[in-house]
Coordinates of N, CA, C and O in Angstrom, one line a residue:
X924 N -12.7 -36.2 10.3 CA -12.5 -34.8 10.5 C -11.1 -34.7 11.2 O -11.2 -35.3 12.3
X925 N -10.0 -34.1 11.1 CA -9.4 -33.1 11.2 C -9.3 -32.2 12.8 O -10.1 -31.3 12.8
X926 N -8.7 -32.3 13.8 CA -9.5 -32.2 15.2 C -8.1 -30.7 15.0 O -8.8 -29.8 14.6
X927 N -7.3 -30.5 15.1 CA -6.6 -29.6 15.1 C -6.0 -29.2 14.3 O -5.0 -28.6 14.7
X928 N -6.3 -29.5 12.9 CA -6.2 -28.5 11.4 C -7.3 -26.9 12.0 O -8.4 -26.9 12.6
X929 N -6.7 -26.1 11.6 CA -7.0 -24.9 11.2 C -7.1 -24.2 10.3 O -6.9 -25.0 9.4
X930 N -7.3 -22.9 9.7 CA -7.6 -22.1 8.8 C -6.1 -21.8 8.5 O -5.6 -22.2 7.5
X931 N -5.6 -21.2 9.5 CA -4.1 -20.6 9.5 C -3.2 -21.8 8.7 O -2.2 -21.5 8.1
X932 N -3.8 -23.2 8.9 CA -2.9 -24.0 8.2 C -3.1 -24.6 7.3 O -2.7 -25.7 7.2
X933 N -4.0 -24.0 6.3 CA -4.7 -24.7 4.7 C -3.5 -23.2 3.7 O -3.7 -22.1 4.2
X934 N -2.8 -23.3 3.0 CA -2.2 -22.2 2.2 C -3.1 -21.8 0.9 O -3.1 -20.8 0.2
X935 N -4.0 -23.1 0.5 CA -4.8 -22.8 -1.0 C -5.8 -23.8 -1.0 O -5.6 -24.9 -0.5
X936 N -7.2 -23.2 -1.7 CA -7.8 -24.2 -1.9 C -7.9 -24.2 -3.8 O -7.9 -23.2 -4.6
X937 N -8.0 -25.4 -3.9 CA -8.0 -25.6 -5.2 C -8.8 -25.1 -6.4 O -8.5 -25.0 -7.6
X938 N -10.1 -24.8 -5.7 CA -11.3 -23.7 -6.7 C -11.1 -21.7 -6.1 O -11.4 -20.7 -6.7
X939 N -10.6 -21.8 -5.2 CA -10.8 -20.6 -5.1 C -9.4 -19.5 -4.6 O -9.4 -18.3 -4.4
X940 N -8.4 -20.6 -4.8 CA -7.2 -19.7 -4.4 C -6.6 -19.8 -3.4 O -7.0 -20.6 -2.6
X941 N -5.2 -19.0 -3.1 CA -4.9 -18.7 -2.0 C -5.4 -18.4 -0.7 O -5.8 -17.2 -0.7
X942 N -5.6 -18.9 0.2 CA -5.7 -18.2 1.8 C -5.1 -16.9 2.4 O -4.0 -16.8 2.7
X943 N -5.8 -16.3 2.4 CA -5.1 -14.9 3.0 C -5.0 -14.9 4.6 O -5.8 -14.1 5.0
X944 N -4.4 -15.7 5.6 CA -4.3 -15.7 6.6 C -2.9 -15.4 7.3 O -2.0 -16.0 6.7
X945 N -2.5 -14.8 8.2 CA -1.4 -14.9 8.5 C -0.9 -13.3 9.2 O -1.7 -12.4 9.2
X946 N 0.4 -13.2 9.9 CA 1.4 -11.8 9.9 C 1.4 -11.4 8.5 O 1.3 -10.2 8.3
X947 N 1.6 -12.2 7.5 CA 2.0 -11.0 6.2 C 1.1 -11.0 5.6 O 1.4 -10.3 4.6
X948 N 0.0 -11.2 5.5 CA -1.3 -10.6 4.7 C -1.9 -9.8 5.7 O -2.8 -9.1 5.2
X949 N -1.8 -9.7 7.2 CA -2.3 -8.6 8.1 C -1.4 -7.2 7.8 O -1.9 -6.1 7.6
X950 N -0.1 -7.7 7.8 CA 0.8 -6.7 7.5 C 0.3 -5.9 5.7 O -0.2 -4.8 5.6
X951 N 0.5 -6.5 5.1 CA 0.3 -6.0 3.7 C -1.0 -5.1 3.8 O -1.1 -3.9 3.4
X952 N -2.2 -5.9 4.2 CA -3.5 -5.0 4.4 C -3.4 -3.4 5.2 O -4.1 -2.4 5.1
X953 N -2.4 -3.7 5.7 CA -2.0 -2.3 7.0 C -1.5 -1.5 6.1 O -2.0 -0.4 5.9
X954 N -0.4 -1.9 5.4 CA 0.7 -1.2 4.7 C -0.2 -0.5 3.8 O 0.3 0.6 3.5
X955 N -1.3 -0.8 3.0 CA -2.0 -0.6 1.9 C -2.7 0.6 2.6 O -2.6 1.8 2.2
X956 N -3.6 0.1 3.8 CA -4.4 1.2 4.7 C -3.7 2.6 5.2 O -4.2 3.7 4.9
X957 N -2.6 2.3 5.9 CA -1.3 3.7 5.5 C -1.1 4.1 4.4 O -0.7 5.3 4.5
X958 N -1.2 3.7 3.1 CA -0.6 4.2 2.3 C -2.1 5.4 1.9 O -2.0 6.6 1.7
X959 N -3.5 4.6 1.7 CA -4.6 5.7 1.4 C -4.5 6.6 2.5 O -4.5 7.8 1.9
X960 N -4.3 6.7 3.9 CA -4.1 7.1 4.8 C -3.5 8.8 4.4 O -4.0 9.9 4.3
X961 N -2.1 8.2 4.3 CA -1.2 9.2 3.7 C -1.7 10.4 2.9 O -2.0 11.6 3.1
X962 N -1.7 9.4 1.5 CA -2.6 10.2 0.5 C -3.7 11.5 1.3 O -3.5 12.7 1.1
X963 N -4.5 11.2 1.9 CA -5.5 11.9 2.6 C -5.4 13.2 3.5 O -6.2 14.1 3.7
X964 N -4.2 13.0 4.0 CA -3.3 13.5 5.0 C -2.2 14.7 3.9 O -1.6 15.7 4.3
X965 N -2.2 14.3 2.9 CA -1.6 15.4 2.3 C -2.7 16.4 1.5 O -2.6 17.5 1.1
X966 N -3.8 15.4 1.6 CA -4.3 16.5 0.9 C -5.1 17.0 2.0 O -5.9 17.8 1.5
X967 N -5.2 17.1 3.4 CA -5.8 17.5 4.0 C -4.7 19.2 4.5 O -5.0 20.3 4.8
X968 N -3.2 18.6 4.4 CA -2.2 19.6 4.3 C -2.1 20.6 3.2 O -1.6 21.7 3.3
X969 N -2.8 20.2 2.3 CA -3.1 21.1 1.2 C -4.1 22.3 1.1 O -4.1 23.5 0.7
X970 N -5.1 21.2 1.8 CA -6.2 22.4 2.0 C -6.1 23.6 3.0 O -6.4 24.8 2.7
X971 N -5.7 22.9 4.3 CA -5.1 23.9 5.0 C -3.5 24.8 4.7 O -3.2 25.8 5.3
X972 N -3.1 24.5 4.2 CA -1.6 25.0 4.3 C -1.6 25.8 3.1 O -0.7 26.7 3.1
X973 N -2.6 26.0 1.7 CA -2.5 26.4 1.1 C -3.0 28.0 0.7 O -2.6 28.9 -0.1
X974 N -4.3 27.8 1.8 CA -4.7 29.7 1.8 C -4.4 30.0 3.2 O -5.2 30.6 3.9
X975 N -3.2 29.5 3.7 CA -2.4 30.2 4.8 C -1.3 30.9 3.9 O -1.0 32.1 3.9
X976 N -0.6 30.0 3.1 CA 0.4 30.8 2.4 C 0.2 31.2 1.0 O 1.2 31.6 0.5
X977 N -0.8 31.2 0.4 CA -1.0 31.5 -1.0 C -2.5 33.0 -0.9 O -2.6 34.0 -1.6
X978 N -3.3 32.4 0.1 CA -3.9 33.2 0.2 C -5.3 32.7 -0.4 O -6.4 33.0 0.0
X979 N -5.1 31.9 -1.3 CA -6.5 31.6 -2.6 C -5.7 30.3 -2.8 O -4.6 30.0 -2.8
X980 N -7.1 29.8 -3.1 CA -6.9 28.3 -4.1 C -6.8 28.7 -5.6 O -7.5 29.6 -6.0
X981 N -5.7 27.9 -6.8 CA -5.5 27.9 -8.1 C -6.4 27.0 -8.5 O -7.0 26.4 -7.7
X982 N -6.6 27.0 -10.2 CA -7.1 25.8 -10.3 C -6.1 24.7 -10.9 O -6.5 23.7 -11.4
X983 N -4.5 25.0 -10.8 CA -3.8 23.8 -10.7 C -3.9 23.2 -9.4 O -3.8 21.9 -9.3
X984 N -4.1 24.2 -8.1 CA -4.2 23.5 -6.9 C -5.0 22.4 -6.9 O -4.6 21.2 -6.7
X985 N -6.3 22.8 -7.1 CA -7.7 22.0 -7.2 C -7.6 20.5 -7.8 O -7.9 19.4 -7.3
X986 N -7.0 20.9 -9.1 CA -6.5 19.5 -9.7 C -5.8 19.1 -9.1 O -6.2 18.0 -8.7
X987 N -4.8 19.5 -8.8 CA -4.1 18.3 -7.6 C -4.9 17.9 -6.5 O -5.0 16.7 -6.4
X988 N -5.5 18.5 -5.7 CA -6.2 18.0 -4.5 C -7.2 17.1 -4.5 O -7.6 16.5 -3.6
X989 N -7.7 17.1 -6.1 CA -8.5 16.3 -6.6 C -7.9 15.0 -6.7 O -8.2 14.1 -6.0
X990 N -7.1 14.9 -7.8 CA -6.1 14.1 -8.1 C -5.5 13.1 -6.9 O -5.4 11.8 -6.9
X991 N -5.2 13.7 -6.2 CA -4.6 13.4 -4.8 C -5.7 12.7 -3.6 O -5.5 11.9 -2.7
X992 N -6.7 13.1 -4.0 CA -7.6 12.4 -2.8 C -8.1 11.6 -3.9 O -7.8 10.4 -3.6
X993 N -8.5 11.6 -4.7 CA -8.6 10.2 -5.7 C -7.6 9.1 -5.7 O -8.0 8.0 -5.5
X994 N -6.5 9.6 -5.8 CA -5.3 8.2 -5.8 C -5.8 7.7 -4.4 O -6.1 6.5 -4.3
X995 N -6.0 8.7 -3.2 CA -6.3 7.8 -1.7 C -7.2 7.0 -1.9 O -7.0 5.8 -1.6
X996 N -8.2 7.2 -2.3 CA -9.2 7.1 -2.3 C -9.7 5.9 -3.0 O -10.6 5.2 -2.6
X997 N -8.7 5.7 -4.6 CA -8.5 4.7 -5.3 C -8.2 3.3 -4.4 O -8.9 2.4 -4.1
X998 N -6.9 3.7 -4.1 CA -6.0 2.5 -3.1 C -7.0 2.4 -1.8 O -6.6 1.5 -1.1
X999 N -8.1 3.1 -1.3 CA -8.6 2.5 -0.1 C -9.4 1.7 -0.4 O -9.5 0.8 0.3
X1000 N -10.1 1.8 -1.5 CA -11.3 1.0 -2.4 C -10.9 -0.3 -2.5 O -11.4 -1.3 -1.9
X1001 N -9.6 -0.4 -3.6 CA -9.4 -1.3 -4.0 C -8.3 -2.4 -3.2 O -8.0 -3.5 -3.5
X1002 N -8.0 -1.8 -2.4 CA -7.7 -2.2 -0.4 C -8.6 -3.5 0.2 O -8.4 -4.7 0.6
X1003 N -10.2 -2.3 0.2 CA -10.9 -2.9 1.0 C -11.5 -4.0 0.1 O -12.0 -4.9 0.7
X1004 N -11.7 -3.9 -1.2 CA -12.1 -5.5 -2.4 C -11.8 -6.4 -2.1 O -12.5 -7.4 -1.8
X1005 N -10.5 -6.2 -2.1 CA -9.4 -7.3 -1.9 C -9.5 -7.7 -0.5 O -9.8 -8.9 -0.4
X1006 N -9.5 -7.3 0.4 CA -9.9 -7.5 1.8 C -11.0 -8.2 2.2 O -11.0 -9.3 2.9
X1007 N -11.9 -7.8 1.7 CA -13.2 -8.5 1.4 C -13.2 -10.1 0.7 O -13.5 -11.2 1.1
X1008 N -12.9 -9.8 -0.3 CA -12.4 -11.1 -1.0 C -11.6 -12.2 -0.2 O -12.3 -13.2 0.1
X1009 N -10.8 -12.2 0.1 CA -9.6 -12.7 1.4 C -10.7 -13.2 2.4 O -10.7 -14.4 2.8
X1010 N -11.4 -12.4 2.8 CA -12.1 -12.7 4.3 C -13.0 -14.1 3.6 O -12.9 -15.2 4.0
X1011 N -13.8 -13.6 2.5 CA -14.5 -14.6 2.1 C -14.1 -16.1 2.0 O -14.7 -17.1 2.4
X1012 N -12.8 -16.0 1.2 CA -12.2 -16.9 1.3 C -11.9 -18.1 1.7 O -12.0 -19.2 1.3
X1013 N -11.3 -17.2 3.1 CA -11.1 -17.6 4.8 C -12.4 -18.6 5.2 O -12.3 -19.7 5.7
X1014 N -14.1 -17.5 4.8 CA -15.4 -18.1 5.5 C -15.2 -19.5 5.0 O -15.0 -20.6 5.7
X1015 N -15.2 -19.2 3.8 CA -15.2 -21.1 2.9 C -14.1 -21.7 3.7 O -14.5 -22.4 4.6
X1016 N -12.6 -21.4 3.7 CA -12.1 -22.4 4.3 C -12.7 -22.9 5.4 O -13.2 -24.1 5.4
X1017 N -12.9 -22.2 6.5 CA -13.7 -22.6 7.9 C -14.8 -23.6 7.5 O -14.9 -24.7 8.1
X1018 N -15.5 -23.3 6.5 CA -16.8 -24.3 6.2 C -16.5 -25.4 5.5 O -17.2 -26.4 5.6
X1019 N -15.4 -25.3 4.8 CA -14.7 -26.9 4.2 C -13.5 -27.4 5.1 O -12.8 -28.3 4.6
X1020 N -13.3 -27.0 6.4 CA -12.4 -27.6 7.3 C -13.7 -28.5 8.5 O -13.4 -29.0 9.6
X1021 N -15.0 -28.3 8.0 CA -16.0 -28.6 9.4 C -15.9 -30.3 9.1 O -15.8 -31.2 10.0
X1022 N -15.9 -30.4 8.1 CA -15.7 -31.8 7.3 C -14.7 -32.6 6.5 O -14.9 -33.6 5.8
X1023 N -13.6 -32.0 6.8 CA -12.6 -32.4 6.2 C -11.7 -33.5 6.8 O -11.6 -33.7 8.0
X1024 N -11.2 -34.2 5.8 CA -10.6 -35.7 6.0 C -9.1 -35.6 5.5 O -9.1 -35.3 4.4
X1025 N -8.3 -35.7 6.0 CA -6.3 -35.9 5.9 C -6.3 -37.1 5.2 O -6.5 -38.2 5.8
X1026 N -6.0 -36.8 3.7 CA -5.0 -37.8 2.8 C -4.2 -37.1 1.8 O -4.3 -36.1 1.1
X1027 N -3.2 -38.3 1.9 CA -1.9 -38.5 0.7 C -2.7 -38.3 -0.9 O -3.5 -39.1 -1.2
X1028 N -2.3 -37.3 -1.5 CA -2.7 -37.2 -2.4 C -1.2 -36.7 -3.7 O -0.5 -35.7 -3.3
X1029 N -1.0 -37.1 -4.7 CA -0.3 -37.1 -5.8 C -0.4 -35.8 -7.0 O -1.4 -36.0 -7.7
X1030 N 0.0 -34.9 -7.4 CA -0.3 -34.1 -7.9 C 0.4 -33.9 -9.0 O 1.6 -34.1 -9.0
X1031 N -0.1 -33.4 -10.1 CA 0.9 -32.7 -11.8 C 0.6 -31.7 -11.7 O -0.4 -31.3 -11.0
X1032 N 1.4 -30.9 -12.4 CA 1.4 -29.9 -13.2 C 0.2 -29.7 -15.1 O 0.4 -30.3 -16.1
X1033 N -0.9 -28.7 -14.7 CA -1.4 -28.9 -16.2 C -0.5 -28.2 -17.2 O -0.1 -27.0 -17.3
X1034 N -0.3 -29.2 -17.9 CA 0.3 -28.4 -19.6 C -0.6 -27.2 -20.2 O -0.3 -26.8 -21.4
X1035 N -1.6 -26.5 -19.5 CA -2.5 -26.0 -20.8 C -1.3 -24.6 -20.6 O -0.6 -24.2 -19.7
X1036 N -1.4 -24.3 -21.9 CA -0.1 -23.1 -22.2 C 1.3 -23.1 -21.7 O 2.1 -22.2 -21.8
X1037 N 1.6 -24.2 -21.1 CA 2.8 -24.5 -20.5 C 2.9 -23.4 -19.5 O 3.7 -22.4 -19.8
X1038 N 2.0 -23.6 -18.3 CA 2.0 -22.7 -17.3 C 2.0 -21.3 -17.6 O 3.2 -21.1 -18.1
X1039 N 1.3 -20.1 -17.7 CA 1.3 -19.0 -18.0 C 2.5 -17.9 -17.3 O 2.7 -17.8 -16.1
X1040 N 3.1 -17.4 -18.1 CA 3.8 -16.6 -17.4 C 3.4 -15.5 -16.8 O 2.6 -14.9 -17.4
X1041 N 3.7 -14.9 -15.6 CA 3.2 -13.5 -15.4 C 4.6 -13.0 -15.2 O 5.7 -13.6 -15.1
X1042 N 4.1 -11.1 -15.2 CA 5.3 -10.5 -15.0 C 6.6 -10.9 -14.1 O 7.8 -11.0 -14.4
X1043 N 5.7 -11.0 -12.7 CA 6.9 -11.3 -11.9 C 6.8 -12.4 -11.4 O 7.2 -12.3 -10.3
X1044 N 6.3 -13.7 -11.8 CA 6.6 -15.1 -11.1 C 6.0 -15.9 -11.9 O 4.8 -15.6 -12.4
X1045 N 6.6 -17.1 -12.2 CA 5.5 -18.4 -13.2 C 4.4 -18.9 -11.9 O 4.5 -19.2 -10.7
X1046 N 2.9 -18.8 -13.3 CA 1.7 -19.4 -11.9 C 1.6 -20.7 -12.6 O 2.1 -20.8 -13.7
X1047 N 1.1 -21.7 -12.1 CA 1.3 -22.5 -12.2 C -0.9 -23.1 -12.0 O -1.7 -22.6 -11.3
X1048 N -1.0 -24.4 -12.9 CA -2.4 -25.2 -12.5 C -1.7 -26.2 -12.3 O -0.6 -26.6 -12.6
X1049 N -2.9 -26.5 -11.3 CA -2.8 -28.2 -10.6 C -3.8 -29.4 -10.5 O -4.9 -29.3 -10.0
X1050 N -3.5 -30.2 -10.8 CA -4.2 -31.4 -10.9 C -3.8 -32.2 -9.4 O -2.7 -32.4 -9.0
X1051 N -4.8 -32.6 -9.0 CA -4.6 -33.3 -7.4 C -5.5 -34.8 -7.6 O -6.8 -34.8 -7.8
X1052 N -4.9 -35.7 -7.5 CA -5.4 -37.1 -7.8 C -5.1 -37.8 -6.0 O -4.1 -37.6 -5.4
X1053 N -5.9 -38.5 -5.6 CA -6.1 -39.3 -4.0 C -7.5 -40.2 -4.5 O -8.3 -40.4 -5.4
X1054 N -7.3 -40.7 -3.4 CA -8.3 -41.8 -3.1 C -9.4 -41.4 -2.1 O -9.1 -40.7 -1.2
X1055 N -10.4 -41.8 -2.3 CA -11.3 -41.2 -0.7 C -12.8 -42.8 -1.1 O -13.4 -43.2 -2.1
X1056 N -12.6 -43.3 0.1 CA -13.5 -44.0 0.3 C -13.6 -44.5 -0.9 O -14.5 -44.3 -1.8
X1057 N -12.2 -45.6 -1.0 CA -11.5 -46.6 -2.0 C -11.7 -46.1 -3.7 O -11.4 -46.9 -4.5
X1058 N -12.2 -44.6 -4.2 CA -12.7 -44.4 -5.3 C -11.6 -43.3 -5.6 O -11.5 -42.3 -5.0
X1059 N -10.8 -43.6 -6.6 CA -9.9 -42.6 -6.9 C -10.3 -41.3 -7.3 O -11.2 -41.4 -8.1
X1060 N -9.9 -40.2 -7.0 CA -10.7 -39.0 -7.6 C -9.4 -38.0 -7.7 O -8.3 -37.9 -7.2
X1061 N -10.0 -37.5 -8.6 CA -9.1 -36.4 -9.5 C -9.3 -35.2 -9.4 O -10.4 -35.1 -10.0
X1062 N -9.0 -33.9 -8.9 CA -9.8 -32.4 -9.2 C -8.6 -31.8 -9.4 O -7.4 -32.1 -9.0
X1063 N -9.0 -30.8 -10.3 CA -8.0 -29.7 -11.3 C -8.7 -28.4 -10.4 O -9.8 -28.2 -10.0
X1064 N -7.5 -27.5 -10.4 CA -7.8 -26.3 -10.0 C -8.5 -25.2 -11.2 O -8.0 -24.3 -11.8
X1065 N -9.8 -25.7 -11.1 CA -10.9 -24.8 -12.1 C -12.1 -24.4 -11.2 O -12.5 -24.9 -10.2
X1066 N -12.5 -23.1 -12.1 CA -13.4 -22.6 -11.5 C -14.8 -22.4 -12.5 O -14.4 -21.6 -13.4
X1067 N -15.9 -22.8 -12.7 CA -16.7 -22.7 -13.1 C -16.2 -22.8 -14.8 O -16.6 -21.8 -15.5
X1068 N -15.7 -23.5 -15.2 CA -15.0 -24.2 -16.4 C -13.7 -23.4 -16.8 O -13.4 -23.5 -17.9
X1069 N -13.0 -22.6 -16.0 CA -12.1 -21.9 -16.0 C -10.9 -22.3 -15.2 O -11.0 -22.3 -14.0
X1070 N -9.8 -22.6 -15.9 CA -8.7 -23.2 -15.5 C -7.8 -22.0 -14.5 O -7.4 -21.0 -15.1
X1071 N -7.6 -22.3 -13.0 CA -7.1 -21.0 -12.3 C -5.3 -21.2 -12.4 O -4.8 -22.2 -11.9
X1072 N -4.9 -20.6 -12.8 CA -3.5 -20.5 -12.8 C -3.1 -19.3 -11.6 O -3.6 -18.1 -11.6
X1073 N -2.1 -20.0 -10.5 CA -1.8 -19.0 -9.6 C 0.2 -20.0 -9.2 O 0.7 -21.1 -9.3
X1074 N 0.4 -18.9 -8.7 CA 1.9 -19.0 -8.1 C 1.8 -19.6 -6.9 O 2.8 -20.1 -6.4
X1075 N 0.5 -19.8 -6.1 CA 0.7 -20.5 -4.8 C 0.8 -21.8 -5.1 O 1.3 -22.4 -4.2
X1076 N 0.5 -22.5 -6.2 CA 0.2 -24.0 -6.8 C 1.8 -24.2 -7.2 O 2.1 -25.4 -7.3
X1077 N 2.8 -23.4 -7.5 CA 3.8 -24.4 -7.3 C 4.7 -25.1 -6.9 O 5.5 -25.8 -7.5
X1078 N 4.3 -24.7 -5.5 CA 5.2 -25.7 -4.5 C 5.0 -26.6 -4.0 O 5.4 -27.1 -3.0
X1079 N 3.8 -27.2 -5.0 CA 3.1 -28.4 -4.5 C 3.1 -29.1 -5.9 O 2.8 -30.3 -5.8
X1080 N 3.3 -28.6 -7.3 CA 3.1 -29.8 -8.5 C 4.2 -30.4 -8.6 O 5.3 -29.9 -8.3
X1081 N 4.1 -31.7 -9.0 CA 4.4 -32.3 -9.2 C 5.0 -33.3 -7.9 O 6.1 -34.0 -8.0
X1082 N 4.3 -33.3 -6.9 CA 4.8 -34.1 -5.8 C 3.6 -34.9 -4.8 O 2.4 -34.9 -5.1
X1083 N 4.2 -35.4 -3.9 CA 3.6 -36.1 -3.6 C 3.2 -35.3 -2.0 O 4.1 -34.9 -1.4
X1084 N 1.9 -35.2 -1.3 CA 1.6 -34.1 -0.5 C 0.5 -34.9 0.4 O 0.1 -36.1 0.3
X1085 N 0.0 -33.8 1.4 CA -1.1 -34.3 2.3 C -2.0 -33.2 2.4 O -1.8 -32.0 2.8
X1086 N -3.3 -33.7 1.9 CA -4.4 -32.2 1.7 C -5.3 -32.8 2.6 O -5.4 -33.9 3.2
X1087 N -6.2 -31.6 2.6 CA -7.3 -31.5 3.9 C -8.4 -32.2 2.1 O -8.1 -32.2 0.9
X1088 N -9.4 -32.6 2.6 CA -10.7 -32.9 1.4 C -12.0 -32.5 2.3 O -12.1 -32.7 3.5
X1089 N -12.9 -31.9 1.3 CA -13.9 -31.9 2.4 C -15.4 -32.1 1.3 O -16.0 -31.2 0.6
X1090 N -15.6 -33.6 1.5 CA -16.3 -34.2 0.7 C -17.8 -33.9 0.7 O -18.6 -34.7 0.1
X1091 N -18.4 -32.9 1.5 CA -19.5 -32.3 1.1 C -19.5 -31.6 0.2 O -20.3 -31.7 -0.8
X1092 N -18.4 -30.4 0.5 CA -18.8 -29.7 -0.7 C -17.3 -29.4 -1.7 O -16.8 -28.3 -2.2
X1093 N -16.6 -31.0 -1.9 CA -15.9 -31.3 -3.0 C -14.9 -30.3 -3.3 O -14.9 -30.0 -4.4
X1094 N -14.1 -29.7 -2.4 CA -12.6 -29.3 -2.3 C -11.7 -29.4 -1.7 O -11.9 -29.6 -0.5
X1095 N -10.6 -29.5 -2.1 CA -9.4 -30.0 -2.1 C -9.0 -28.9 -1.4 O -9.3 -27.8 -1.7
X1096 N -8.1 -29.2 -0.1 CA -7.6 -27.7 0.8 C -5.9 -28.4 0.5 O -5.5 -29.6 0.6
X1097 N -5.3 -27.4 0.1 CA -3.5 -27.5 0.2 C -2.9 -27.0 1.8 O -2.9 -25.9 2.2
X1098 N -2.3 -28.1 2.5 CA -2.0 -27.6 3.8 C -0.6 -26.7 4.0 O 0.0 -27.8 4.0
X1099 N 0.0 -26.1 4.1 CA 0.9 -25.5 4.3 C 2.3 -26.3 4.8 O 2.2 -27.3 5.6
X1100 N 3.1 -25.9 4.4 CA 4.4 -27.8 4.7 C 4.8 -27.2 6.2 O 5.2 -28.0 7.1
X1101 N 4.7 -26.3 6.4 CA 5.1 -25.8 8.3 C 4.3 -26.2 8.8 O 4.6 -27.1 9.5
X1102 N 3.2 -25.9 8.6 CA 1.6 -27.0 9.4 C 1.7 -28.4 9.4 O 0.9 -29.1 10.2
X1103 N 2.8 -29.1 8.3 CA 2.9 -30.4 8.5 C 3.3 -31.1 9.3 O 2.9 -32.3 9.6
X1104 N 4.4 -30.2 9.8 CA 5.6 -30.7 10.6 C 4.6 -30.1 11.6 O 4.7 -30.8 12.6
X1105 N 3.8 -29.2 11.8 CA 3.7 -28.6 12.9 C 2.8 -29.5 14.2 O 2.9 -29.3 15.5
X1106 N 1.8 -30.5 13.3 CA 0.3 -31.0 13.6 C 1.5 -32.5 13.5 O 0.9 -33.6 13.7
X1107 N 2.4 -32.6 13.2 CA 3.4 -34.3 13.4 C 2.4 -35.1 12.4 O 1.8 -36.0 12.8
X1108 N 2.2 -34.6 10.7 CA 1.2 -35.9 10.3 C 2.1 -36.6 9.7 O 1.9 -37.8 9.5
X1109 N 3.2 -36.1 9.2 CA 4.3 -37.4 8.7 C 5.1 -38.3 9.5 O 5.8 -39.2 9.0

């Protein structure tokens, strides 16, 4: 076990993704929560400000105010999903760090479609090969026979790295290279 690895310092695990831990995924969750915020706030300006000066509601007003608290209302939803999702995350890391063991592990890049492109950044799958209790083992970043391609996996293929393992329940934690230097494991 791992006596002063933390959550803050795993960046991905290999079946389930990125870690959402940190100042900038607190910040981004904020910025998202302001933003439904807003939305709300205008339409609450609407409601009031509009039969002070108009006198009566239109029914172009209506559609907008509708419209308008829907968009908030959209982005608070799909805000708090994602938030949700994230936290979960996090639970698993905590539960695959109670058991986790520090080794050198070797990693590729998978060829399937020659890494998928997305709009704004190449994501990248990973294959992570180490040793644990003299038996070589291999795990690919898949999920229930589904190959996960994500952008946090490329700054780790094709090299040679130090992951958290946590051999109960068989995942591979990617430690963050600040955390490496930070905990002195090289």
């Amino acid at each position: 076990m791992i006596d002063n690895l933390q959550v803050e310092d795993i960046d991905a695990l290999i079946k389930h993704g990125q870690v959402c831990t940190g100042k900038f995924w607190r910040n981004v969750f904020i910025g998202f929560y302001i933003a439904a915020s807003l939305f709300f706030v205008v339409v609450i300006g609407f409601l009031i400000g509009v039969p002070l000066t108009l006198g009566e509601f239109t029914s172009d007003l209506i559609i907008t105010i509708i419209c308008l608290s829907g968009g908030g209302l959209f982005v608070f939803l799909v805000t708090t999903l994602v938030l949700l999702h994230c936290r979960s995350i996090v639970k698993k890391a905590e539960l695959f760090l109670k058991d986790a063991v520090l080794l050198e592990a070797d990693t590729k890049s998978l060829k399937n479609y020659f890494n998928r492109r997305n709009v704004l950044h190449n994501n990248s799958a990973i294959e992570v090969s180490f040793i644990y209790n003299d038996v070589k083992l291999c795990r690919r970043s898949e999920y229930k026979g589904a190959t996960i391609y994500l952008s946090v996996f490329n700054k780790y293929v094709d090299k040679s790295i130090h992951i958290a393992y946590s051999p109960a329940y068989d995942e591979v934690m990617f430690i963050k290279p600040e955390s490496i230097k930070k905990l002195k494991i090289e």
